[in-house]
mmCIF file of C-alpha atoms and ligand atoms in Angstrom:
data_model
loop_
_atom_site.group_PDB
_atom_site.id
_atom_site.type_symbol
_atom_site.label_atom_id
_atom_site.label_comp_id
_atom_site.label_asym_id
_atom_site.label_seq_id
_atom_site.Cartn_x
_atom_site.Cartn_y
_atom_site.Cartn_z
ATOM 1 C CA MET A 1261 111.198 112.561 83.591
ATOM 2 C CA ASP A 1262 113.644 113.980 81.081
ATOM 3 C CA GLY A 1263 116.430 111.907 82.543
ATOM 4 C CA MET A 1264 114.464 108.744 81.762
ATOM 5 C CA HIS A 1265 113.786 110.214 78.378
ATOM 6 C CA SER A 1266 117.349 110.064 77.175
ATOM 7 C CA ALA A 1267 117.938 106.717 78.811
ATOM 8 C CA CYS A 1268 115.558 104.859 76.559
ATOM 9 C CA ARG A 1269 116.650 103.874 73.118
ATOM 10 C CA ALA A 1270 114.083 103.700 70.386
ATOM 11 C CA THR A 1271 113.709 100.434 68.539
ATOM 12 C CA ASP A 1272 111.910 101.640 65.477
ATOM 13 C CA THR A 1273 110.773 105.021 64.344
ATOM 14 C CA VAL A 1274 107.064 105.489 64.843
ATOM 15 C CA ALA A 1275 106.790 102.865 67.578
ATOM 16 C CA ALA A 1276 109.586 104.568 69.397
ATOM 17 C CA THR A 1277 107.455 106.921 71.433
ATOM 18 C CA SER A 1278 109.783 107.586 74.317
ATOM 19 C CA TRP A 1279 109.129 106.225 77.768
ATOM 20 C CA GLY A 1280 108.912 109.642 79.304
ATOM 21 C CA LEU A 1281 106.065 110.420 76.939
ATOM 22 C CA ARG A 1282 104.429 107.043 77.379
ATOM 23 C CA LEU A 1283 104.362 107.408 81.147
ATOM 24 C CA ARG A 1284 103.107 110.962 80.918
ATOM 25 C CA CYS A 1285 100.266 109.766 78.650
ATOM 26 C CA GLY A 1286 99.559 107.015 81.162
ATOM 27 C CA ALA A 1287 99.497 109.362 84.135
ATOM 28 C CA VAL A 1288 97.257 111.898 82.373
ATOM 29 C CA ALA A 1289 94.915 109.155 81.126
ATOM 30 C CA GLY A 1290 94.824 107.691 84.639
ATOM 31 C CA ALA A 1291 94.014 111.078 86.139
ATOM 32 C CA ALA A 1292 91.225 111.528 83.567
ATOM 33 C CA GLY A 1293 89.875 108.068 84.397
ATOM 34 C CA GLY A 1294 90.068 108.908 88.087
ATOM 35 C CA LEU A 1295 88.159 112.148 87.508
ATOM 36 C CA ALA A 1296 85.410 110.410 85.531
ATOM 37 C CA SER A 1297 85.227 107.831 88.295
ATOM 38 C CA VAL A 1298 84.975 110.575 90.938
ATOM 39 C CA VAL A 1299 82.048 112.152 89.066
ATOM 40 C CA VAL A 1300 80.200 108.823 89.240
ATOM 41 C CA LEU A 1301 81.274 108.443 92.878
ATOM 42 C CA TRP A 1302 79.533 111.689 93.786
ATOM 43 C CA LEU A 1303 76.494 111.165 91.566
ATOM 44 C CA MET A 1304 75.761 107.482 92.202
ATOM 45 C CA VAL A 1305 77.779 106.103 95.104
ATOM 46 C CA GLU A 1306 78.147 108.736 97.833
ATOM 47 C CA PRO A 1307 74.360 109.343 97.970
ATOM 48 C CA VAL A 1308 73.868 105.615 98.620
ATOM 49 C CA ILE A 1309 76.542 105.580 101.339
ATOM 50 C CA GLY A 1310 74.706 108.538 102.861
ATOM 51 C CA ARG A 1311 71.417 106.610 102.829
ATOM 52 C CA ALA A 1312 73.086 103.584 104.430
ATOM 53 C CA ILE A 1313 74.634 105.674 107.191
ATOM 54 C CA LEU A 1314 71.316 107.397 107.933
ATOM 55 C CA LEU A 1315 69.593 104.016 108.286
ATOM 56 C CA GLU A 1316 72.346 102.715 110.523
ATOM 57 C CA GLU A 1317 72.163 105.787 112.707
ATOM 58 C CA GLU A 1318 68.420 105.361 113.023
ATOM 59 C CA MET A 1319 68.977 101.766 114.029
ATOM 60 C CA HIS A 1320 71.574 102.663 116.623
ATOM 61 C CA GLY A 1321 69.442 105.578 117.689
ATOM 62 C CA ARG A 1322 72.329 107.941 118.007
ATOM 63 C CA HIS A 1323 74.547 110.051 115.867
ATOM 64 C CA GLU A 1324 77.975 108.738 115.060
ATOM 65 C CA ALA A 1325 80.282 111.122 113.339
ATOM 66 C CA GLY A 1326 82.603 108.327 112.340
ATOM 67 C CA GLY A 1327 80.113 106.888 109.899
ATOM 68 C CA ALA A 1328 79.328 103.244 109.608
ATOM 69 C CA HIS A 1329 82.540 102.127 111.243
ATOM 70 C CA GLU A 1330 83.499 102.045 114.839
ATOM 71 C CA HIS A 1331 87.239 101.716 114.688
ATOM 72 C CA GLY A 1332 87.680 104.524 117.147
ATOM 73 C CA ALA A 1333 89.583 106.545 114.586
ATOM 74 C CA THR A 1334 88.844 110.230 114.522
ATOM 75 C CA VAL A 1335 87.871 110.703 110.904
ATOM 76 C CA THR A 1336 84.740 112.672 110.083
ATOM 77 C CA ARG A 1337 82.325 111.877 107.264
ATOM 78 C CA LEU A 1338 83.550 114.878 105.305
ATOM 79 C CA GLN A 1339 87.144 113.695 105.682
ATOM 80 C CA GLN A 1340 86.083 110.252 104.484
ATOM 81 C CA GLN A 1341 84.347 111.765 101.465
ATOM 82 C CA ILE A 1342 87.341 113.916 100.562
ATOM 83 C CA GLY A 1343 89.644 110.994 101.304
ATOM 84 C CA GLY A 1344 87.557 108.722 99.084
ATOM 85 C CA THR A 1345 87.769 111.215 96.239
ATOM 86 C CA ILE A 1346 91.552 111.527 96.599
ATOM 87 C CA THR A 1347 91.875 107.742 96.862
ATOM 88 C CA VAL A 1348 90.053 107.235 93.559
ATOM 89 C CA LEU A 1349 92.185 109.908 91.846
ATOM 90 C CA VAL A 1350 95.461 108.470 93.173
ATOM 91 C CA VAL A 1351 94.420 104.936 92.224
ATOM 92 C CA GLY A 1352 93.520 106.265 88.757
ATOM 93 C CA VAL A 1353 96.967 107.805 88.203
ATOM 94 C CA LEU A 1354 98.781 104.703 89.505
ATOM 95 C CA LEU A 1355 96.661 102.406 87.318
ATOM 96 C CA GLY A 1356 97.293 104.766 84.395
ATOM 97 C CA LEU A 1357 101.062 104.395 84.819
ATOM 98 C CA ALA A 1358 100.794 100.604 84.958
ATOM 99 C CA PHE A 1359 98.417 100.728 81.978
ATOM 100 C CA ALA A 1360 100.979 102.632 79.885
ATOM 101 C CA VAL A 1361 103.663 100.008 80.546
ATOM 102 C CA ILE A 1362 101.372 97.033 79.963
ATOM 103 C CA TYR A 1363 100.008 98.687 76.829
ATOM 104 C CA ALA A 1364 103.513 99.090 75.422
ATOM 105 C CA ARG A 1365 104.126 95.422 76.105
ATOM 106 C CA VAL A 1366 100.931 93.908 74.673
ATOM 107 C CA GLN A 1367 99.500 96.397 72.153
ATOM 108 C CA HIS A 1368 100.761 94.366 69.173
ATOM 109 C CA ARG A 1369 98.510 91.495 70.255
ATOM 110 C CA PHE A 1370 95.363 93.471 69.461
ATOM 111 C CA SER A 1371 94.032 93.674 65.939
ATOM 112 C CA GLU A 1372 92.681 97.211 66.106
ATOM 113 C CA GLU A 1373 94.619 99.515 63.855
ATOM 114 C CA THR A 1374 94.545 102.654 65.950
ATOM 115 C CA ASP A 1375 95.976 103.376 69.378
ATOM 116 C CA LEU A 1376 92.470 104.375 70.427
ATOM 117 C CA GLY A 1377 91.066 100.979 69.439
ATOM 118 C CA ARG A 1378 93.879 99.006 71.059
ATOM 119 C CA ALA A 1379 93.882 101.070 74.245
ATOM 120 C CA LEU A 1380 90.100 100.689 74.546
ATOM 121 C CA SER A 1381 90.418 96.926 74.057
ATOM 122 C CA LEU A 1382 93.024 96.678 76.788
ATOM 123 C CA ALA A 1383 90.915 98.864 79.076
ATOM 124 C CA ALA A 1384 87.836 96.719 78.434
ATOM 125 C CA LEU A 1385 89.866 93.629 79.233
ATOM 126 C CA ALA A 1386 91.157 95.241 82.441
ATOM 127 C CA PHE A 1387 87.640 96.249 83.504
ATOM 128 C CA THR A 1388 86.398 92.717 82.883
ATOM 129 C CA VAL A 1389 89.210 91.023 84.790
ATOM 130 C CA VAL A 1390 89.663 93.350 87.760
ATOM 131 C CA ALA A 1391 86.121 94.701 88.215
ATOM 132 C CA ALA A 1392 83.276 92.946 86.389
ATOM 133 C CA VAL A 1393 84.217 89.303 86.963
ATOM 134 C CA PRO A 1394 85.217 89.632 90.643
ATOM 135 C CA SER A 1395 82.005 91.591 91.271
ATOM 136 C CA VAL A 1396 79.982 88.523 90.310
ATOM 137 C CA MET A 1397 81.321 86.472 93.219
ATOM 138 C CA VAL A 1398 82.413 89.195 95.635
ATOM 139 C CA PRO A 1399 80.033 92.081 94.933
ATOM 140 C CA ALA A 1400 80.619 95.614 96.211
ATOM 141 C CA ASN A 1401 78.815 96.530 99.409
ATOM 142 C CA PRO A 1402 78.104 99.838 101.077
ATOM 143 C CA PRO A 1403 80.026 100.414 104.325
ATOM 144 C CA GLY A 1404 78.624 98.632 107.352
ATOM 145 C CA ILE A 1405 77.303 95.574 105.540
ATOM 146 C CA GLY A 1406 80.179 93.155 105.261
ATOM 147 C CA SER A 1407 81.121 91.265 108.383
ATOM 148 C CA SER A 1408 84.656 91.555 109.714
ATOM 149 C CA ASP A 1409 84.599 87.773 110.224
ATOM 150 C CA THR A 1410 84.438 87.171 106.484
ATOM 151 C CA VAL A 1411 86.519 90.065 105.163
ATOM 152 C CA GLY A 1412 89.681 87.930 105.065
ATOM 153 C CA ARG A 1413 87.994 85.219 103.039
ATOM 154 C CA ARG A 1414 86.262 87.674 100.726
ATOM 155 C CA THR A 1415 89.541 89.489 100.088
ATOM 156 C CA LEU A 1416 91.327 86.239 99.339
ATOM 157 C CA ILE A 1417 88.657 85.112 96.861
ATOM 158 C CA TYR A 1418 88.576 88.563 95.266
ATOM 159 C CA LEU A 1419 92.345 88.628 94.761
ATOM 160 C CA LEU A 1420 92.423 85.023 93.535
ATOM 161 C CA ILE A 1421 89.720 85.746 90.945
ATOM 162 C CA ILE A 1422 91.749 88.710 89.657
ATOM 163 C CA LEU A 1423 94.978 86.702 89.581
ATOM 164 C CA VAL A 1424 93.371 83.738 87.827
ATOM 165 C CA GLY A 1425 91.673 86.165 85.427
ATOM 166 C CA VAL A 1426 94.993 87.724 84.412
ATOM 167 C CA LEU A 1427 96.559 84.288 83.918
ATOM 168 C CA PHE A 1428 93.481 83.201 81.987
ATOM 169 C CA VAL A 1429 93.735 86.133 79.573
ATOM 170 C CA GLY A 1430 97.401 85.267 79.019
ATOM 171 C CA VAL A 1431 96.520 81.638 78.298
ATOM 172 C CA VAL A 1432 93.747 82.591 75.849
ATOM 173 C CA PHE A 1433 96.089 84.911 73.949
ATOM 174 C CA ALA A 1434 98.801 82.212 73.877
ATOM 175 C CA LEU A 1435 96.263 79.603 72.715
ATOM 176 C CA HIS A 1436 95.138 81.939 70.009
ATOM 177 C CA ARG A 1437 98.673 82.484 68.800
ATOM 178 C CA ALA A 1438 99.377 78.757 68.853
ATOM 179 C CA ALA A 1439 96.215 78.192 66.801
ATOM 180 C CA VAL A 1440 97.379 80.794 64.294
ATOM 181 C CA ASP A 1441 100.800 79.149 64.085
ATOM 182 C CA ARG A 1442 99.168 75.783 63.369
ATOM 183 C CA GLY A 1443 97.123 77.345 60.605
ATOM 184 C CA ILE A 1444 93.763 76.786 62.263
ATOM 185 C CA ALA A 1445 90.989 78.656 60.453
ATOM 186 C CA PRO A 1446 89.497 81.804 62.032
ATOM 187 C CA GLU A 1447 86.250 79.927 62.804
ATOM 188 C CA GLY A 1448 88.209 77.288 64.685
ATOM 189 C CA ARG A 1449 90.120 79.936 66.611
ATOM 190 C CA TRP A 1450 86.891 81.675 67.446
ATOM 191 C CA LEU A 1451 85.435 78.412 68.768
ATOM 192 C CA LEU A 1452 88.583 77.757 70.766
ATOM 193 C CA THR A 1453 88.391 81.201 72.369
ATOM 194 C CA ALA A 1454 84.675 80.812 73.074
ATOM 195 C CA ALA A 1455 85.279 77.423 74.687
ATOM 196 C CA ALA A 1456 88.060 78.866 76.841
ATOM 197 C CA VAL A 1457 85.838 81.747 77.956
ATOM 198 C CA ALA A 1458 83.005 79.312 78.769
ATOM 199 C CA ILE A 1459 85.379 77.240 80.892
ATOM 200 C CA GLY A 1460 86.611 80.418 82.573
ATOM 201 C CA ALA A 1461 83.026 81.433 83.375
ATOM 202 C CA LEU A 1462 82.347 77.984 84.847
ATOM 203 C CA VAL A 1463 85.413 78.314 87.058
ATOM 204 C CA VAL A 1464 84.304 81.735 88.291
ATOM 205 C CA PHE A 1465 80.794 80.515 89.084
ATOM 206 C CA SER A 1466 82.161 77.488 90.941
ATOM 207 C CA VAL A 1467 83.980 79.745 93.393
ATOM 208 C CA PRO A 1468 82.440 79.243 96.837
ATOM 209 C CA HIS A 1469 80.157 82.099 97.728
ATOM 210 C CA VAL A 1470 80.774 83.830 101.032
ATOM 211 C CA GLU A 1471 77.484 84.149 102.839
ATOM 212 C CA GLU A 1472 76.754 87.690 103.826
ATOM 213 C CA ARG A 1473 73.998 88.973 106.009
ATOM 214 C CA VAL A 1474 72.669 92.390 105.227
ATOM 215 C CA PRO A 1475 71.251 94.171 108.298
ATOM 216 C CA SER A 1476 67.458 94.136 108.103
ATOM 217 C CA VAL A 1477 67.229 97.929 108.140
ATOM 218 C CA ILE A 1478 69.121 98.063 104.843
ATOM 219 C CA PRO A 1479 66.714 97.644 101.894
ATOM 220 C CA ALA A 1480 67.802 95.343 99.046
ATOM 221 C CA ASP A 1481 67.236 98.339 96.829
ATOM 222 C CA LEU A 1482 70.047 100.230 98.492
ATOM 223 C CA VAL A 1483 72.523 97.375 98.095
ATOM 224 C CA TRP A 1484 71.553 97.036 94.429
ATOM 225 C CA ASP A 1485 71.999 100.786 93.810
ATOM 226 C CA PHE A 1486 75.402 100.651 95.442
ATOM 227 C CA ARG A 1487 76.586 97.713 93.354
ATOM 228 C CA VAL A 1488 75.382 99.303 90.127
ATOM 229 C CA GLY A 1489 77.009 102.604 91.095
ATOM 230 C CA SER A 1490 80.270 100.856 91.922
ATOM 231 C CA LEU A 1491 80.362 99.059 88.570
ATOM 232 C CA VAL A 1492 79.513 102.232 86.653
ATOM 233 C CA GLN A 1493 82.307 103.927 88.561
ATOM 234 C CA THR A 1494 84.953 101.352 87.643
ATOM 235 C CA ALA A 1495 83.637 101.234 84.059
ATOM 236 C CA ALA A 1496 83.983 105.024 83.853
ATOM 237 C CA LEU A 1497 87.530 104.765 85.189
ATOM 238 C CA TRP A 1498 88.719 102.195 82.657
ATOM 239 C CA THR A 1499 86.805 103.516 79.638
ATOM 240 C CA THR A 1500 87.998 107.069 80.124
ATOM 241 C CA MET A 1501 91.539 105.904 80.802
ATOM 242 C CA GLY A 1502 91.541 103.830 77.619
ATOM 243 C CA ILE A 1503 90.130 106.590 75.439
ATOM 244 C CA VAL A 1504 92.428 109.325 76.757
ATOM 245 C CA HIS A 1505 95.484 107.067 76.610
ATOM 246 C CA GLY A 1506 94.699 106.076 73.036
ATOM 247 C CA VAL A 1507 94.078 109.649 71.888
ATOM 248 C CA LEU A 1508 97.200 111.031 73.570
ATOM 249 C CA LEU A 1509 99.423 108.268 72.219
ATOM 250 C CA HIS A 1510 97.978 108.698 68.745
ATOM 251 C CA ARG A 1511 98.726 112.424 68.854
ATOM 252 C CA GLU A 1512 102.251 111.812 70.095
ATOM 253 C CA ARG A 1513 102.928 109.309 67.336
ATOM 254 C CA GLU A 1514 101.688 111.711 64.695
ATOM 255 C CA ARG A 1515 103.798 114.514 66.087
ATOM 256 C CA GLU A 1516 106.778 112.188 66.213
ATOM 257 C CA SER A 1517 106.458 110.990 62.641
ATOM 258 C CA VAL A 1518 105.974 114.552 61.431
ATOM 259 C CA SER A 1519 109.121 115.719 63.187
ATOM 260 C CA LEU A 1520 111.037 112.691 61.951
ATOM 261 C CA MET A 1521 110.016 113.478 58.403
ATOM 262 C CA ALA A 1522 110.939 117.117 58.898
ATOM 263 C CA ARG A 1523 114.393 116.024 59.969
ATOM 264 C CA GLY A 1524 114.598 114.016 56.770
ATOM 265 C CA ARG A 1525 114.937 110.580 58.316
ATOM 266 C CA MET B 980 87.734 92.439 70.449
ATOM 267 C CA ASN B 981 89.898 90.592 68.017
ATOM 268 C CA ILE B 982 93.143 88.936 68.776
ATOM 269 C CA GLU B 983 95.391 89.300 65.809
ATOM 270 C CA SER B 984 98.470 87.504 64.699
ATOM 271 C CA THR B 985 99.670 89.043 61.481
ATOM 272 C CA PRO B 986 100.609 92.615 62.241
ATOM 273 C CA LEU B 987 99.730 95.169 59.631
ATOM 274 C CA ALA B 988 102.692 96.871 58.082
ATOM 275 C CA HIS B 989 102.336 100.136 59.931
ATOM 276 C CA ARG B 990 101.360 98.685 63.254
ATOM 277 C CA PRO B 991 103.947 99.116 65.956
ATOM 278 C CA THR B 992 105.574 95.917 67.025
ATOM 279 C CA SER B 993 106.123 95.098 70.649
ATOM 280 C CA SER B 994 108.481 97.736 71.892
ATOM 281 C CA ALA B 995 110.880 96.227 74.352
ATOM 282 C CA VAL B 996 109.880 97.277 77.825
ATOM 283 C CA PRO B 997 112.929 98.287 79.869
ATOM 284 C CA LEU B 998 113.289 96.665 83.251
ATOM 285 C CA TRP B 999 112.833 99.933 85.122
ATOM 286 C CA ALA B 1000 109.488 100.508 83.396
ATOM 287 C CA SER B 1001 108.237 97.049 84.362
ATOM 288 C CA ALA B 1002 109.451 97.694 87.904
ATOM 289 C CA LEU B 1003 107.614 101.025 87.937
ATOM 290 C CA ALA B 1004 104.388 99.340 86.817
ATOM 291 C CA ALA B 1005 104.811 96.690 89.521
ATOM 292 C CA VAL B 1006 105.400 99.365 92.178
ATOM 293 C CA ALA B 1007 102.313 101.284 90.972
ATOM 294 C CA LEU B 1008 100.148 98.161 91.210
ATOM 295 C CA LEU B 1009 101.593 97.307 94.627
ATOM 296 C CA ALA B 1010 100.774 100.835 95.792
ATOM 297 C CA VAL B 1011 97.174 100.429 94.546
ATOM 298 C CA PHE B 1012 96.974 97.159 96.452
ATOM 299 C CA LEU B 1013 98.302 98.695 99.666
ATOM 300 C CA ILE B 1014 96.025 101.750 99.411
ATOM 301 C CA LEU B 1015 92.875 99.778 98.636
ATOM 302 C CA GLN B 1016 93.549 97.134 101.243
ATOM 303 C CA GLY B 1017 94.155 99.955 103.717
ATOM 304 C CA ASN B 1018 97.245 97.972 104.466
ATOM 305 C CA ASP B 1019 98.867 99.141 107.643
ATOM 306 C CA SER B 1020 101.821 96.770 107.639
ATOM 307 C CA LEU B 1021 104.119 99.638 106.695
ATOM 308 C CA LEU B 1022 102.606 102.044 109.183
ATOM 309 C CA SER B 1023 102.056 102.431 112.885
ATOM 310 C CA ALA B 1024 98.725 101.127 114.184
ATOM 311 C CA GLU B 1025 97.473 104.687 114.501
ATOM 312 C CA MET B 1026 98.479 105.694 110.990
ATOM 313 C CA GLY B 1027 97.162 102.394 109.651
ATOM 314 C CA SER B 1028 93.721 102.877 111.109
ATOM 315 C CA TRP B 1029 93.716 106.485 109.878
ATOM 316 C CA LEU B 1030 94.590 105.301 106.352
ATOM 317 C CA HIS B 1031 91.862 102.646 106.534
ATOM 318 C CA GLU B 1032 89.235 105.201 107.555
ATOM 319 C CA VAL B 1033 90.255 107.970 105.191
ATOM 320 C CA THR B 1034 90.349 105.674 102.128
ATOM 321 C CA HIS B 1035 87.176 103.899 103.242
ATOM 322 C CA ASP B 1036 84.658 105.447 100.819
ATOM 323 C CA GLY B 1037 87.044 104.925 97.924
ATOM 324 C CA ARG B 1038 87.655 101.307 98.813
ATOM 325 C CA HIS B 1039 83.960 100.426 99.073
ATOM 326 C CA ALA B 1040 83.126 102.422 95.933
ATOM 327 C CA LEU B 1041 85.738 100.576 93.896
ATOM 328 C CA GLY B 1042 84.281 97.265 95.028
ATOM 329 C CA VAL B 1043 87.175 96.112 97.188
ATOM 330 C CA PRO B 1044 86.083 93.768 99.992
ATOM 331 C CA CYS B 1045 85.937 95.488 103.369
ATOM 332 C CA ASP B 1046 84.140 95.097 106.648
HETATM 333 ZN ZN1 LIG C 1247 84.421 99.023 105.175
#
């Protein structure tokens, strides 16, 4: 990482937090988000998966070590649980790296004065676009509920909602800037943003719903618990990532400006 | 959340993002996509199905569509 360090030239003093540092902040924040998410996974999600598997086994009347799936792969439940934990951690670190880069690119568009405030805003936006909004039309399901006939269509809709959401956020920010440039009053800008969000919500709700049949042995209760757990898990991931990223970056900036002053620049 | 236009004096302006950093972010997001889709296009059928199974709890927990 030190090689990258020297390769990046600072544009201005305090904003010049080097890319090596930025990425390290991102990775650490991502790992922290992943950890928080794993805690929720074990407290709220794994128990529900366990309940679902028990019910399925009762229905099939025999024990299947492979869990709810019958792909013929030799993966035990424990391996799936450990694998799931590692997956969430790895995804957290990767998202943290991407977060650091996107944050560097867009932070000046947020009005919050601290890194903590701006990072939390970006994280809240990310949670909304990649987790909360898609979950309205393509909700999370415990293993063994979705049909393999519809998984292609559900995936397509899910990805499209995320893609459109990202574009939508870009358009709203651009609209807002255009409104500022034209000298439109804050109330007018607020209305404009609210109208755009309302239109966005309409678009999301007009997305065709993929009909899903939940096996009759699975209580609605269980599906609900799983969906809530899943959303809490992604919320924990993004919130923690935002907070840790903001705090780390803030600390780095302070350290940087102190050392710059010490060097008499 | 407020979208702001007039940066305060001490607020950092947009630091130019070098190409390699954007590429790194894109690769990270692509990796997330491949992991969560359990995508086996880069792997043998055996490895692909292993990846699908071993990431299965994580995929469902994070709300990614799956069968
Ligand atoms: Zn599945």
